[in-house]
C-alpha cells in the first residue's frame, strides 16, 4: 500500500476546498489550486439539511448562519398553482438535522476555502494543470503548476492529484472517460430579483411551469430565481439569456402569479448540458470529485451534498494510502449516490413522485394506509434531505413505490413537460 503524504487539488470550489481541509487536518501537505475566475452569480444556493453537519465539521456554521437565510423546508407548487405541498424538515420522523440554509454561494465558497487554509492547506492562486507521465494513466503536475506550488511540494511531484474542477471536468476530458447522460435537455437560466412573492418564508420553492420548472430561493434582501426549461421553449423569446429569462417569466401563467412587482437586479447566467456523470472516477494516482465526477440536476439541491459527501469519502481513501480497493470503494459510493439522485430526479420529471405523494395523502386516512405511512415517513422524506440518499433502503423504497404504488393514477398529469 502506497503512503500518500502530499496531494494537489485542482479547483477551490466547495468540493476541493472541503477535501483540502480534511487532508490538511490529517497532516498531509495540500495545495488547492484556485483559478480565481468565478462569475458574479453562481448557482448552488439552496442546501439540503444533510449539509449542515459538514458545515459544523468545517467550523463554519455560525458564520454561514450570519449571511444566509434559515431554511425550514421546501414548497412545491403543482397544477398551475392550484395545489401547494409543503415539506417541513422538522416534521420528518427520524431526521437528524431539521433545518438548512439558503446561501450566497460566493460567501459560502469563501468560508469553506478559509476553513481549508486554517486547517493548513495552501491555496495556490493559479490554474492547476496536469499531464500524463507516460506510464499508463498516471498524472503529474505540469512544470509550471509544480513551480506555482513549490512552497508546498518543494519541487517534488505530489503523491496524489484530485480533479475538483467542476463542470470543466479536466481529467475526465483528458482521458475521454466514458460518461452517462440523463434524459433531459434543459437550459437553466439564473438571476437575482427583488419583489418576488413567496408562499412559505425561508423555504426553497419549486414551481412546475407550463414548460419545465422554476426555483425561488430566498436570500438576504433578494430572491434567487431559476428557470429550468427545455431549450426549444426559450428560443422564441430572443437570443440572449436576459431576453429568454424575462420573456419566459412574463409569459408563463405560474410565474406571472409571483413576479407581478418583481425586478431583476442582476444579469442572467445560463447553464446547459448537465445531467452528465463519469462512469469511472479514479485512476492510479488521481480521483475525480464533486461536479468533476458528475452532476445530475438542480431540482433537489443535491449538488453540494454529493461534493461534500464525496470529499469525506475521498479523504478517507487517501488517508488510508489511496490503494486500489480504497479508491474503488470511494468510486462505488459516489456512483451509487449519483444514480440514486438520477432515479429520484427522473420520477420528478415523469410525474410519478408527486403522484405518489398525493396517493400517500389519501391513503393516510385509512388504518392500513396510516400504518404504511408510519414506515414510509421514516425513510422516504430523508432521501430528499440527503440523510438517506447515500443509503440503500430509502432510495430503493422510494423508487419501488414510484413505480408500483400509484394505484390507478396517471403520472402524466403531473409530469414536467
Ligand atoms: C442550474 C444549477 C443549479 C444548481 N443549484 C444547486 C442548489 O441549489 N444546491 C446545490 O447543492 N447544488 C446546486 N447545483 C450544483 C452545484 O452548483 C454544484 O454541484 C457545486 O458547485 C459543485 O461544487 P464543486 O466544488 O464540485 O465544483 P465548482 O463549484 O464548479 O468549483 C470548481 C472550481 O474550480 C475552478 N477550476 C476549474 N478548473 C480549474 C483548474 N484547472 N485549476 C484551478 N481551478 C479550476 C472553477 O473555476 C470553479 O471555481 C446547481 C447546479 C446547476 C447547474
Short mmCIF file of C-alpha atoms and ligand atoms in Angstrom, two decimals:
data_model
loop_
_atom_site.label_atom_id
_atom_site.label_comp_id
_atom_site.label_asym_id
_atom_site.label_seq_id
_atom_site.Cartn_x
_atom_site.Cartn_y
_atom_site.Cartn_z
CA UNK A 1 0.00 0.00 0.00
CA UNK A 2 1.44 3.35 -1.02
CA UNK A 3 1.74 6.12 1.55
CA UNK A 4 0.21 9.40 0.44
CA UNK A 5 1.77 12.43 2.09
CA UNK A 6 1.11 15.17 -0.45
CA UNK A 7 -1.94 15.99 -2.54
CA UNK A 8 -2.65 18.55 -5.26
CA UNK A 9 -6.29 19.54 -5.61
CA UNK A 10 -7.31 21.27 -8.83
CA UNK A 11 -10.23 23.60 -8.08
CA UNK A 12 -11.15 25.60 -4.98
CA UNK A 13 -14.94 25.19 -5.13
CA UNK A 14 -16.75 23.63 -2.16
CA UNK A 15 -15.70 20.06 -3.03
CA UNK A 16 -12.00 20.78 -3.49
CA UNK A 17 -11.78 23.13 -0.51
CA UNK A 18 -13.62 20.71 1.80
CA UNK A 19 -11.26 17.90 0.79
CA UNK A 20 -8.30 20.24 1.33
CA UNK A 21 -9.50 20.98 4.87
CA UNK A 22 -9.88 17.29 5.72
CA UNK A 23 -6.49 16.26 4.35
CA UNK A 24 -4.58 19.20 5.83
CA UNK A 25 -6.18 18.49 9.20
CA UNK A 26 -4.82 14.95 8.95
CA UNK A 27 -1.31 16.37 8.46
CA UNK A 28 -0.89 15.93 4.68
CA UNK A 29 0.80 18.58 2.53
CA UNK A 30 -2.04 20.01 0.47
CA UNK A 31 -2.09 22.56 -2.34
CA UNK A 32 -5.50 23.74 -3.54
CA UNK A 33 -5.23 25.39 -6.96
CA UNK A 34 -7.63 28.28 -7.24
CA UNK A 35 -8.13 29.59 -10.77
CA UNK A 36 -9.93 32.55 -9.17
CA UNK A 37 -12.24 33.25 -12.10
CA UNK A 38 -15.70 32.87 -10.55
CA UNK A 39 -18.65 34.51 -12.31
CA UNK A 40 -20.58 37.04 -10.19
CA UNK A 41 -23.56 34.72 -9.98
CA UNK A 42 -23.04 31.08 -9.08
CA UNK A 43 -25.81 28.50 -8.76
CA UNK A 44 -26.00 26.20 -5.75
CA UNK A 45 -27.65 28.49 -3.21
CA UNK A 46 -30.10 26.04 -1.64
CA UNK A 47 -28.60 23.48 0.72
CA UNK A 48 -30.18 20.22 1.89
CA UNK A 49 -30.21 19.54 5.67
CA UNK A 50 -27.59 16.79 5.34
CA UNK A 51 -25.05 19.53 4.52
CA UNK A 52 -25.34 21.12 7.97
CA UNK A 53 -23.12 18.52 9.73
CA UNK A 54 -20.42 19.26 7.11
CA UNK A 55 -20.63 22.98 7.92
CA UNK A 56 -20.28 22.13 11.61
CA UNK A 57 -17.33 19.88 10.91
CA UNK A 58 -15.61 22.67 8.98
CA UNK A 59 -16.30 25.03 11.90
CA UNK A 60 -18.24 27.49 9.72
CA UNK A 61 -21.89 27.00 10.61
CA UNK A 62 -22.06 30.18 12.76
CA UNK A 63 -20.67 32.40 10.01
CA UNK A 64 -22.85 30.73 7.36
CA UNK A 65 -25.91 31.42 9.52
CA UNK A 66 -24.99 35.13 9.65
CA UNK A 67 -25.12 35.71 5.91
CA UNK A 68 -27.74 33.10 4.94
CA UNK A 69 -31.48 32.58 5.23
CA UNK A 70 -32.72 29.88 7.58
CA UNK A 71 -34.42 27.20 5.52
CA UNK A 72 -37.11 25.23 7.39
CA UNK A 73 -38.40 23.27 4.43
CA UNK A 74 -39.43 23.12 0.80
CA UNK A 75 -42.59 24.23 -1.02
CA UNK A 76 -43.84 22.69 -4.26
CA UNK A 77 -46.39 24.37 -6.49
CA UNK A 78 -48.27 21.97 -8.78
CA UNK A 79 -51.06 22.06 -11.36
CA UNK A 80 -50.63 25.65 -12.46
CA UNK A 81 -50.62 26.97 -8.92
CA UNK A 82 -53.78 25.17 -7.79
CA UNK A 83 -52.01 22.79 -5.47
CA UNK A 84 -49.30 23.51 -2.93
CA UNK A 85 -47.28 20.94 -0.97
CA UNK A 86 -45.02 21.84 1.92
CA UNK A 87 -42.32 19.68 3.43
CA UNK A 88 -41.16 20.90 6.83
CA UNK A 89 -37.87 19.30 7.78
CA UNK A 90 -38.74 19.29 11.50
CA UNK A 91 -41.74 17.03 10.87
CA UNK A 92 -39.67 14.26 9.31
CA UNK A 93 -39.54 11.19 11.51
CA UNK A 94 -36.01 10.16 12.42
CA UNK A 95 -34.40 13.30 10.95
CA UNK A 96 -31.03 14.14 12.49
CA UNK A 97 -30.97 17.70 11.11
CA UNK A 98 -34.27 19.55 10.89
CA UNK A 99 -33.24 22.71 9.02
CA UNK A 100 -30.82 24.03 6.46
CA UNK A 101 -29.75 27.30 4.81
CA UNK A 102 -30.12 29.25 1.59
CA UNK A 103 -26.69 30.71 0.97
CA UNK A 104 -24.98 33.33 -1.16
CA UNK A 105 -22.61 30.98 -2.99
CA UNK A 106 -19.66 33.37 -3.21
CA UNK A 107 -19.63 33.72 0.58
CA UNK A 108 -20.12 30.02 1.25
CA UNK A 109 -17.26 29.13 -1.10
CA UNK A 110 -15.03 31.71 0.60
CA UNK A 111 -15.91 30.29 4.06
CA UNK A 112 -15.04 26.73 3.05
CA UNK A 113 -11.79 27.83 1.41
CA UNK A 114 -10.85 29.81 4.51
CA UNK A 115 -11.54 26.70 6.63
CA UNK A 116 -9.13 24.77 4.39
CA UNK A 117 -6.50 27.49 4.89
CA UNK A 118 -7.00 27.45 8.65
CA UNK A 119 -6.53 23.68 8.62
CA UNK A 120 -3.15 24.17 6.90
CA UNK A 121 -3.90 23.73 3.19
CA UNK A 122 -2.08 26.18 0.94
CA UNK A 123 -4.24 27.93 -1.62
CA UNK A 124 -2.24 28.43 -4.82
CA UNK A 125 -3.71 31.32 -6.82
CA UNK A 126 -3.29 29.70 -10.23
CA UNK A 127 -4.96 27.31 -12.64
CA UNK A 128 -3.76 23.79 -11.82
CA UNK A 129 -2.57 21.91 -14.91
CA UNK A 130 -1.77 18.23 -15.28
CA UNK A 131 -0.25 15.94 -17.92
CA UNK A 132 0.30 12.20 -18.21
CA UNK A 133 3.63 10.81 -17.06
CA UNK A 134 3.73 8.29 -19.92
CA UNK A 135 3.22 5.35 -17.52
CA UNK A 136 -0.35 4.29 -18.19
CA UNK A 137 -2.82 6.74 -16.73
CA UNK A 138 -0.55 8.27 -14.11
CA UNK A 139 -0.74 12.04 -13.86
CA UNK A 140 1.67 14.74 -12.77
CA UNK A 141 1.52 18.50 -12.44
CA UNK A 142 2.99 20.42 -15.35
CA UNK A 143 6.32 22.13 -14.61
CA UNK A 144 4.54 25.48 -14.34
CA UNK A 145 1.98 24.22 -11.80
CA UNK A 146 4.65 22.39 -9.82
CA UNK A 147 6.59 25.62 -9.62
CA UNK A 148 3.49 27.53 -8.51
CA UNK A 149 3.13 25.05 -5.62
CA UNK A 150 6.85 24.99 -4.74
CA UNK A 151 6.15 26.14 -1.16
CA UNK A 152 4.05 23.03 -0.59
CA UNK A 153 5.78 20.27 -2.54
CA UNK A 154 9.36 21.64 -2.64
CA UNK A 155 9.60 20.91 -6.36
CA UNK A 156 8.64 17.20 -5.98
CA UNK A 157 5.55 15.80 -7.64
CA UNK A 158 2.60 15.31 -5.21
CA UNK A 159 1.72 11.70 -4.39
CA UNK A 160 -1.89 12.16 -5.45
CA UNK A 161 -3.90 14.52 -7.65
CA UNK A 162 -7.61 15.34 -7.29
CA UNK A 163 -9.69 16.86 -10.07
CA UNK A 164 -12.25 19.14 -8.41
CA UNK A 165 -12.51 21.46 -11.42
CA UNK A 166 -16.31 21.31 -11.54
CA UNK A 167 -18.05 21.23 -14.88
CA UNK A 168 -14.75 21.81 -16.64
CA UNK A 169 -14.06 18.08 -15.93
CA UNK A 170 -10.37 18.42 -16.72
CA UNK A 171 -9.22 14.83 -16.16
CA UNK A 172 -12.35 13.11 -17.49
CA UNK A 173 -11.92 15.05 -20.73
CA UNK A 174 -8.20 14.39 -20.87
CA UNK A 175 -8.71 10.60 -20.76
CA UNK A 176 -12.01 10.78 -22.62
CA UNK A 177 -13.64 8.79 -19.82
CA UNK A 178 -16.96 7.14 -20.52
CA UNK A 179 -19.92 9.28 -19.47
CA UNK A 180 -23.60 8.80 -18.97
CA UNK A 181 -26.16 11.49 -19.69
CA UNK A 182 -29.63 11.82 -18.24
CA UNK A 183 -32.70 12.18 -20.46
CA UNK A 184 -33.33 15.94 -20.02
CA UNK A 185 -32.02 18.61 -22.37
CA UNK A 186 -32.98 21.69 -20.38
CA UNK A 187 -31.35 25.07 -20.06
CA UNK A 188 -31.20 26.70 -16.65
CA UNK A 189 -31.44 30.49 -16.51
CA UNK A 190 -30.48 32.11 -13.22
CA UNK A 191 -30.76 35.65 -11.86
CA UNK A 192 -31.37 37.52 -8.62
CA UNK A 193 -34.59 39.51 -8.21
CA UNK A 194 -36.34 41.81 -5.76
CA UNK A 195 -40.05 41.83 -5.00
CA UNK A 196 -40.73 38.17 -5.75
CA UNK A 197 -43.64 36.71 -3.74
CA UNK A 198 -43.05 33.67 -1.54
CA UNK A 199 -45.54 31.27 -0.01
CA UNK A 200 -43.55 30.00 2.98
CA UNK A 201 -40.87 32.29 4.31
CA UNK A 202 -37.40 30.71 4.11
CA UNK A 203 -38.48 27.68 2.08
CA UNK A 204 -36.99 26.86 -1.28
CA UNK A 205 -39.90 26.98 -3.76
CA UNK A 206 -40.22 24.69 -6.77
CA UNK A 207 -42.98 25.57 -9.24
CA UNK A 208 -43.99 23.29 -12.08
CA UNK A 209 -44.38 25.60 -15.08
CA UNK A 210 -46.16 25.21 -18.40
CA UNK A 211 -42.79 24.01 -19.70
CA UNK A 212 -40.16 22.96 -17.18
CA UNK A 213 -40.00 24.29 -13.63
CA UNK A 214 -38.61 27.18 -11.63
CA UNK A 215 -36.86 27.72 -8.32
CA UNK A 216 -37.31 30.59 -5.89
CA UNK A 217 -34.59 30.63 -3.25
CA UNK A 218 -34.91 33.37 -0.62
CA UNK A 219 -31.59 35.11 0.08
CA UNK A 220 -30.95 38.14 2.29
CA UNK A 221 -32.72 41.10 0.63
CA UNK A 222 -33.45 39.29 -2.63
CA UNK A 223 -34.67 36.07 -4.19
CA UNK A 224 -32.67 33.81 -6.46
CA UNK A 225 -34.84 32.76 -9.39
CA UNK A 226 -34.07 29.92 -11.76
CA UNK A 227 -35.95 28.75 -14.82
CA UNK A 228 -35.21 25.20 -15.90
CA UNK A 229 -36.89 24.90 -19.24
CA UNK A 230 -36.40 22.82 -22.42
CA UNK A 231 -34.09 24.87 -24.63
CA UNK A 232 -36.55 24.97 -27.55
CA UNK A 233 -39.19 26.67 -25.38
CA UNK A 234 -36.87 29.63 -24.79
CA UNK A 235 -35.76 30.44 -28.30
CA UNK A 236 -38.88 32.39 -29.25
CA UNK A 237 -38.13 35.00 -26.57
CA UNK A 238 -34.83 36.09 -28.11
CA UNK A 239 -31.23 35.05 -28.34
CA UNK A 240 -29.73 36.47 -25.13
CA UNK A 241 -30.09 34.85 -21.72
CA UNK A 242 -31.70 38.07 -20.42
CA UNK A 243 -34.33 38.15 -23.19
CA UNK A 244 -35.15 34.50 -22.64
CA UNK A 245 -35.37 34.83 -18.83
CA UNK A 246 -37.53 37.98 -18.88
CA UNK A 247 -39.67 36.70 -21.75
CA UNK A 248 -40.37 33.32 -20.21
CA UNK A 249 -41.07 34.77 -16.77
CA UNK A 250 -43.59 37.25 -18.15
CA UNK A 251 -45.43 34.68 -20.24
CA UNK A 252 -45.77 31.59 -18.09
CA UNK A 253 -49.06 31.66 -16.14
CA UNK A 254 -47.43 30.27 -12.98
CA UNK A 255 -44.52 32.70 -12.77
CA UNK A 256 -46.89 35.53 -13.71
CA UNK A 257 -48.57 34.97 -10.31
CA UNK A 258 -45.47 35.70 -8.26
CA UNK A 259 -43.49 38.10 -10.39
CA UNK A 260 -46.05 40.92 -10.60
CA UNK A 261 -43.99 43.57 -8.78
CA UNK A 262 -40.64 41.88 -9.24
CA UNK A 263 -37.49 43.38 -10.67
CA UNK A 264 -34.40 41.58 -11.94
CA UNK A 265 -31.33 43.09 -10.28
CA UNK A 266 -28.54 41.08 -11.96
CA UNK A 267 -27.64 39.75 -15.35
CA UNK A 268 -28.72 36.21 -16.24
CA UNK A 269 -26.46 33.17 -16.21
CA UNK A 270 -27.29 30.26 -18.50
CA UNK A 271 -26.29 26.63 -17.89
CA UNK A 272 -26.66 23.87 -20.47
CA UNK A 273 -25.75 20.23 -20.70
CA UNK A 274 -25.86 18.98 -17.16
CA UNK A 275 -27.17 15.51 -16.15
CA UNK A 276 -23.69 14.25 -17.02
CA UNK A 277 -21.78 11.72 -14.95
CA UNK A 278 -18.49 9.92 -15.48
CA UNK A 279 -18.59 6.16 -15.11
CA UNK A 280 -15.07 5.96 -13.66
CA UNK A 281 -13.80 8.36 -11.04
CA UNK A 282 -10.38 7.05 -10.05
CA UNK A 283 -7.03 6.21 -11.61
CA UNK A 284 -3.60 5.07 -10.40
CA UNK A 285 -2.73 8.37 -8.68
CA UNK A 286 -5.83 10.51 -9.17
CA UNK A 287 -9.53 10.81 -8.43
CA UNK A 288 -12.44 12.95 -9.56
CA UNK A 289 -14.53 14.84 -7.01
CA UNK A 290 -17.79 16.81 -6.97
CA UNK A 291 -19.13 18.07 -10.28
CA UNK A 292 -15.92 16.89 -11.97
CA UNK A 293 -17.17 13.35 -11.21
CA UNK A 294 -20.80 14.01 -12.03
CA UNK A 295 -23.77 16.32 -11.70
CA UNK A 296 -27.37 15.22 -12.04
CA UNK A 297 -29.88 18.05 -11.87
CA UNK A 298 -30.61 21.14 -9.79
CA UNK A 299 -34.14 20.14 -8.79
CA UNK A 300 -33.47 18.68 -5.33
CA UNK A 301 -30.36 20.72 -4.49
CA UNK A 302 -28.21 17.61 -4.32
CA UNK A 303 -25.03 19.05 -5.93
CA UNK A 304 -23.16 20.34 -2.90
CA UNK A 305 -24.11 17.29 -0.86
CA UNK A 306 -22.63 14.98 -3.49
CA UNK A 307 -19.44 17.09 -3.46
CA UNK A 308 -19.06 17.36 0.33
CA UNK A 309 -20.00 13.73 0.93
CA UNK A 310 -17.53 12.76 -1.80
CA UNK A 311 -14.82 14.83 -0.11
CA UNK A 312 -15.38 12.89 3.11
CA UNK A 313 -15.12 9.52 1.35
CA UNK A 314 -12.13 10.51 -0.76
CA UNK A 315 -10.26 11.91 2.27
CA UNK A 316 -10.70 8.51 3.96
CA UNK A 317 -9.42 6.68 0.88
CA UNK A 318 -6.39 8.96 0.53
CA UNK A 319 -5.54 8.83 4.22
CA UNK A 320 -5.59 5.06 4.09
CA UNK A 321 -2.93 5.20 1.36
CA UNK A 322 -5.08 5.53 -1.77
CA UNK A 323 -4.82 1.81 -2.51
CA UNK A 324 -6.88 0.32 -5.32
CA UNK A 325 -9.54 -1.15 -3.02
CA UNK A 326 -10.00 2.10 -1.08
CA UNK A 327 -10.32 4.16 -4.27
CA UNK A 328 -12.77 1.68 -5.73
CA UNK A 329 -14.88 1.86 -2.59
CA UNK A 330 -14.96 5.66 -2.96
CA UNK A 331 -15.88 5.36 -6.64
CA UNK A 332 -18.66 2.86 -5.95
CA UNK A 333 -20.11 5.08 -3.24
CA UNK A 334 -20.21 8.21 -5.44
CA UNK A 335 -21.67 6.33 -8.41
CA UNK A 336 -24.39 4.88 -6.16
CA UNK A 337 -25.14 8.35 -4.80
CA UNK A 338 -25.35 9.85 -8.30
CA UNK A 339 -27.55 7.00 -9.54
CA UNK A 340 -29.89 7.45 -6.57
CA UNK A 341 -30.41 11.13 -7.35
CA UNK A 342 -30.86 10.37 -11.05
CA UNK A 343 -33.73 7.99 -10.22
CA UNK A 344 -35.37 10.47 -7.85
CA UNK A 345 -35.00 13.25 -10.42
CA UNK A 346 -36.42 11.03 -13.18
CA UNK A 347 -39.52 10.41 -11.04
CA UNK A 348 -39.87 14.16 -10.53
CA UNK A 349 -39.91 14.78 -14.28
CA UNK A 350 -42.11 11.81 -15.19
CA UNK A 351 -44.73 12.85 -12.62
CA UNK A 352 -44.53 9.67 -10.54
CA UNK A 353 -43.03 11.31 -7.47
CA UNK A 354 -45.78 13.86 -6.86
CA UNK A 355 -48.46 11.34 -7.86
CA UNK A 356 -47.10 9.04 -5.15
CA UNK A 357 -47.15 11.84 -2.59
CA UNK A 358 -50.77 12.56 -3.46
CA UNK A 359 -51.73 8.89 -3.21
CA UNK A 360 -50.00 8.87 0.19
CA UNK A 361 -52.13 11.81 1.37
CA UNK A 362 -55.33 9.88 0.58
CA UNK A 363 -54.09 6.51 1.85
CA UNK A 364 -53.11 8.03 5.20
CA UNK A 365 -56.78 8.36 6.15
CA UNK A 366 -57.23 4.56 6.20
CA UNK A 367 -55.94 2.37 9.04
CA UNK A 368 -53.71 0.26 6.78
CA UNK A 369 -52.51 3.37 4.94
CA UNK A 370 -51.63 5.04 8.23
CA UNK A 371 -49.52 2.02 9.20
CA UNK A 372 -47.70 2.08 5.88
CA UNK A 373 -47.28 5.82 6.14
CA UNK A 374 -45.60 5.42 9.52
CA UNK A 375 -42.95 3.25 7.86
CA UNK A 376 -42.61 5.25 4.62
CA UNK A 377 -42.45 8.52 6.56
CA UNK A 378 -39.29 7.40 8.25
CA UNK A 379 -37.38 6.51 5.09
CA UNK A 380 -38.67 8.37 2.05
CA UNK A 381 -38.55 12.06 3.10
CA UNK A 382 -34.99 11.61 4.35
CA UNK A 383 -33.92 10.79 0.80
CA UNK A 384 -34.78 14.40 -0.13
CA UNK A 385 -32.98 15.88 2.86
CA UNK A 386 -29.90 13.89 1.85
CA UNK A 387 -29.76 11.91 5.09
CA UNK A 388 -30.91 8.70 3.42
CA UNK A 389 -29.77 9.36 -0.16
CA UNK A 390 -26.46 7.61 0.46
CA UNK A 391 -28.04 4.51 1.95
CA UNK A 392 -29.76 1.64 0.15
CA UNK A 393 -33.20 1.10 1.67
CA UNK A 394 -34.73 4.60 1.50
CA UNK A 395 -33.84 5.17 -2.18
CA UNK A 396 -34.96 1.64 -3.08
CA UNK A 397 -38.31 2.06 -1.29
CA UNK A 398 -38.93 5.43 -2.93
CA UNK A 399 -38.10 4.10 -6.38
CA UNK A 400 -40.22 0.98 -5.84
CA UNK A 401 -43.23 2.97 -4.65
CA UNK A 402 -42.90 5.47 -7.52
CA UNK A 403 -43.00 2.57 -9.98
CA UNK A 404 -45.57 0.34 -8.25
CA UNK A 405 -47.52 2.39 -5.72
CA UNK A 406 -49.55 4.79 -7.84
CA UNK A 407 -52.70 2.63 -7.80
CA UNK A 408 -54.72 3.77 -10.89
CA UNK A 409 -53.45 7.32 -11.03
CA UNK A 410 -51.91 8.59 -14.23
CA UNK A 411 -48.49 10.17 -13.52
CA UNK A 412 -48.61 12.04 -16.85
CA UNK A 413 -50.92 14.60 -15.20
CA UNK A 414 -48.05 15.77 -13.01
CA UNK A 415 -45.21 15.26 -15.48
CA UNK A 416 -42.86 18.16 -16.16
CA UNK A 417 -43.08 18.99 -19.85
C1 LIG B 1 -28.60 25.27 -12.70
C2 LIG B 1 -27.95 24.67 -11.49
C3 LIG B 1 -28.49 24.91 -10.23
C4 LIG B 1 -27.90 24.34 -9.09
N1 LIG B 1 -28.48 24.54 -7.85
C5 LIG B 1 -27.95 23.91 -6.78
C6 LIG B 1 -28.53 24.07 -5.48
O1 LIG B 1 -29.49 24.81 -5.28
N2 LIG B 1 -27.96 23.40 -4.43
C7 LIG B 1 -26.86 22.60 -4.60
O2 LIG B 1 -26.40 21.99 -3.62
N3 LIG B 1 -26.28 22.46 -5.81
C8 LIG B 1 -26.80 23.10 -6.88
N4 LIG B 1 -26.18 22.98 -8.09
C9 LIG B 1 -24.95 22.21 -8.18
C10 LIG B 1 -23.77 22.93 -7.55
O3 LIG B 1 -23.65 24.22 -8.07
C11 LIG B 1 -22.51 22.11 -7.80
O4 LIG B 1 -22.79 20.75 -7.53
C12 LIG B 1 -21.35 22.56 -6.93
O5 LIG B 1 -20.97 23.87 -7.26
C13 LIG B 1 -20.16 21.63 -7.15
O6 LIG B 1 -19.05 22.09 -6.45
P1 LIG B 1 -17.61 21.70 -7.00
O7 LIG B 1 -16.64 22.23 -5.98
O8 LIG B 1 -17.55 20.28 -7.33
O9 LIG B 1 -17.43 22.50 -8.37
P2 LIG B 1 -17.46 24.07 -8.62
O10 LIG B 1 -18.34 24.75 -7.66
O11 LIG B 1 -17.73 24.24 -10.07
O12 LIG B 1 -15.97 24.52 -8.33
C14 LIG B 1 -14.89 24.19 -9.17
C15 LIG B 1 -13.96 25.38 -9.24
O13 LIG B 1 -12.73 25.01 -9.87
C16 LIG B 1 -12.33 26.03 -10.76
N5 LIG B 1 -11.42 25.44 -11.73
C17 LIG B 1 -11.72 24.83 -12.89
N6 LIG B 1 -10.58 24.36 -13.48
C18 LIG B 1 -9.56 24.67 -12.63
C19 LIG B 1 -8.16 24.41 -12.65
N7 LIG B 1 -7.59 23.73 -13.65
N8 LIG B 1 -7.41 24.89 -11.64
C20 LIG B 1 -7.98 25.57 -10.61
N9 LIG B 1 -9.30 25.82 -10.53
C21 LIG B 1 -10.07 25.36 -11.53
C22 LIG B 1 -13.64 26.53 -11.33
O14 LIG B 1 -13.47 27.83 -11.87
C23 LIG B 1 -14.53 26.52 -10.09
O15 LIG B 1 -14.37 27.72 -9.39
C24 LIG B 1 -26.75 23.56 -9.22
C25 LIG B 1 -26.18 23.36 -10.49
C26 LIG B 1 -26.78 23.89 -11.63
C27 LIG B 1 -26.17 23.64 -12.97
#
